């Protein structure tokens, strides 16, 4: 915990990295529908398969939330947050570079399987490393940052698809 009610730099770095990842994951989750026509055309998918690819993320998330939460709670956030971010990023990259439908499934499952672990690890960071008098402010920042991904996905996705060159680049960049 910080001294004299201050939050240490390493704690800020963990918080900021996790918040950015949460926002980027929300970009992906809330923009899937906007990216879907291009994904379907590129892979020749029918609506059923495209729906399964989208819903497998939700299923993996629900199925693995408790195990990832327990693991994240047991590990030191200094290690668990980077691991979760690495796996989440790996899943998004796999989805972004996918050359087959199974790779699309693997990318979505991998990313979604650990996405909830970020929030769990953040709770540990806040309990252990944020002075109680700073918790309200930290939670306020998090409540502001998380929906930024939703806003980007819903308001700016058409422009981002054009600027970044398509759904693949959005996944890779996020």
Coordinates of C-alpha atoms in Angstrom, one line a residue:
X1 CA 0.0 0.0 0.0
X2 CA 1.2 3.5 -0.6
X3 CA 2.6 5.6 2.1
X4 CA 0.9 8.6 3.5
X5 CA -2.3 7.8 1.6
X6 CA -0.5 7.9 -1.8
X7 CA -0.9 5.2 -4.5
X8 CA 2.5 3.8 -5.6
X9 CA 3.5 4.2 -9.3
X10 CA 3.6 0.4 -9.8
X11 CA 0.0 0.2 -8.6
X12 CA -1.0 3.0 -11.0
X13 CA 0.6 1.0 -13.8
X14 CA -1.3 -2.1 -12.9
X15 CA -4.6 -0.2 -12.7
X16 CA -4.0 1.7 -16.0
X17 CA -3.0 -1.4 -17.9
X18 CA -6.0 -3.3 -16.6
X19 CA -8.4 -0.4 -17.4
X20 CA -7.1 -0.1 -20.9
X21 CA -7.5 -3.8 -21.5
X22 CA -11.1 -3.7 -20.1
X23 CA -11.9 -0.8 -22.5
X24 CA -10.4 -2.6 -25.5
X25 CA -12.2 -5.8 -24.6
X26 CA -15.5 -3.8 -24.6
X27 CA -14.6 -2.4 -28.0
X28 CA -14.4 -6.0 -29.3
X29 CA -17.5 -7.2 -27.5
X30 CA -19.7 -4.3 -28.5
X31 CA -18.5 -4.0 -32.1
X32 CA -18.9 -7.7 -33.1
X33 CA -22.1 -6.9 -34.9
X34 CA -20.5 -4.1 -36.9
X35 CA -17.6 -6.4 -38.0
X36 CA -19.8 -9.4 -38.6
X37 CA -20.7 -8.7 -42.3
X38 CA -17.0 -8.6 -43.3
X39 CA -16.1 -11.7 -41.2
X40 CA -19.0 -13.6 -42.7
X41 CA -18.1 -12.6 -46.2
X42 CA -14.4 -13.4 -45.7
X43 CA -15.0 -16.9 -44.3
X44 CA -18.3 -17.7 -46.1
X45 CA -20.1 -18.1 -42.8
X46 CA -23.8 -18.5 -42.4
X47 CA -25.7 -16.7 -39.7
X48 CA -25.7 -19.8 -37.4
X49 CA -22.0 -20.2 -37.5
X50 CA -21.4 -16.5 -37.1
X51 CA -23.7 -16.5 -34.1
X52 CA -21.9 -19.4 -32.5
X53 CA -18.6 -17.6 -32.9
X54 CA -20.0 -14.6 -31.1
X55 CA -21.8 -16.5 -28.4
X56 CA -18.9 -18.9 -27.6
X57 CA -17.2 -15.9 -26.0
X58 CA -20.1 -15.4 -23.7
X59 CA -20.4 -19.1 -22.9
X60 CA -16.6 -19.3 -22.2
X61 CA -16.8 -16.3 -20.0
X62 CA -19.7 -17.6 -17.9
X63 CA -18.2 -21.1 -17.6
X64 CA -14.7 -19.8 -16.7
X65 CA -15.5 -16.8 -14.5
X66 CA -15.4 -18.6 -11.2
X67 CA -12.1 -20.5 -11.9
X68 CA -10.4 -17.4 -13.3
X69 CA -11.6 -15.4 -10.4
X70 CA -10.3 -17.9 -7.9
X71 CA -6.9 -18.1 -9.6
X72 CA -6.6 -14.3 -10.0
X73 CA -7.5 -13.9 -6.3
X74 CA -4.8 -16.4 -5.2
X75 CA -2.0 -15.0 -7.3
X76 CA -0.1 -11.7 -6.8
X77 CA -1.8 -9.1 -9.1
X78 CA 1.7 -8.1 -10.2
X79 CA 1.8 -11.4 -12.0
X80 CA -1.8 -12.2 -12.7
X81 CA -2.7 -9.0 -14.4
X82 CA 0.2 -9.3 -17.0
X83 CA -0.6 -12.9 -17.6
X84 CA -4.3 -12.2 -18.1
X85 CA -3.5 -9.3 -20.4
X86 CA -1.1 -11.5 -22.4
X87 CA -3.7 -14.3 -22.8
X88 CA -6.4 -11.8 -23.7
X89 CA -4.1 -10.1 -26.2
X90 CA -3.1 -13.5 -27.6
X91 CA -6.8 -14.4 -28.1
X92 CA -7.5 -11.2 -29.9
X93 CA -4.5 -11.6 -32.2
X94 CA -5.4 -15.2 -33.0
X95 CA -8.9 -14.0 -33.9
X96 CA -7.4 -11.1 -36.0
X97 CA -5.0 -13.3 -38.0
X98 CA -7.4 -16.3 -38.2
X99 CA -7.2 -18.2 -41.5
X100 CA -9.9 -20.7 -40.6
X101 CA -13.1 -20.8 -38.7
X102 CA -11.6 -22.9 -35.9
X103 CA -9.0 -20.2 -35.3
X104 CA -11.9 -17.7 -34.9
X105 CA -13.4 -19.9 -32.2
X106 CA -10.0 -20.4 -30.5
X107 CA -9.3 -16.7 -30.5
X108 CA -12.7 -15.8 -29.0
X109 CA -12.6 -18.5 -26.4
X110 CA -9.1 -17.7 -25.3
X111 CA -9.8 -14.0 -24.9
X112 CA -13.2 -14.4 -23.2
X113 CA -11.9 -17.1 -20.9
X114 CA -9.6 -14.6 -19.1
X115 CA -11.4 -11.3 -19.7
X116 CA -13.2 -11.5 -16.3
X117 CA -10.0 -12.3 -14.6
X118 CA -9.0 -8.6 -15.1
X119 CA -11.8 -7.4 -12.8
X120 CA -11.0 -10.0 -10.2
X121 CA -7.3 -9.1 -10.1
X122 CA -8.2 -5.4 -9.9
X123 CA -10.2 -6.1 -6.7
X124 CA -7.1 -7.6 -5.1
X125 CA -5.0 -4.6 -6.2
X126 CA -7.6 -2.2 -4.8
X127 CA -7.8 -4.1 -1.5
X128 CA -4.1 -4.6 -1.0
X129 CA -2.5 -1.5 -2.6
X130 CA -5.0 1.4 -2.6
X131 CA -5.4 3.3 0.6
X132 CA -9.1 3.2 1.7
X133 CA -9.5 6.9 1.4
X134 CA -8.6 6.6 -2.3
X135 CA -10.9 3.8 -3.2
X136 CA -13.9 6.0 -4.2
X137 CA -11.7 8.0 -6.6
X138 CA -10.1 4.8 -8.1
X139 CA -13.5 3.2 -8.6
X140 CA -14.8 6.4 -10.2
X141 CA -12.0 6.3 -12.7
X142 CA -12.7 2.7 -13.4
X143 CA -16.4 3.3 -13.9
X144 CA -15.4 6.1 -16.4
X145 CA -12.8 4.1 -18.3
X146 CA -14.7 0.8 -18.8
X147 CA -17.5 2.2 -20.9
X148 CA -15.1 4.1 -23.1
X149 CA -14.8 0.8 -25.1
X150 CA -18.6 0.6 -25.4
X151 CA -18.7 4.2 -26.6
X152 CA -16.0 3.7 -29.2
X153 CA -17.7 0.5 -30.4
X154 CA -21.1 2.0 -30.8
X155 CA -20.3 5.5 -31.9
X156 CA -17.0 5.2 -33.8
X157 CA -16.8 1.6 -35.1
X158 CA -17.7 2.4 -38.7
X159 CA -15.0 5.1 -38.8
X160 CA -12.5 2.8 -37.0
X161 CA -13.1 0.0 -39.5
X162 CA -12.2 2.4 -42.3
X163 CA -9.3 4.1 -40.6
X164 CA -7.7 0.9 -39.3
X165 CA -8.4 -1.1 -42.4
X166 CA -11.0 -3.6 -41.2
X167 CA -12.0 -6.0 -38.5
X168 CA -8.6 -7.9 -38.4
X169 CA -6.6 -4.8 -37.5
X170 CA -9.1 -3.8 -34.9
X171 CA -8.6 -7.1 -33.1
X172 CA -4.9 -7.0 -33.5
X173 CA -4.6 -3.4 -32.2
X174 CA -7.0 -4.0 -29.3

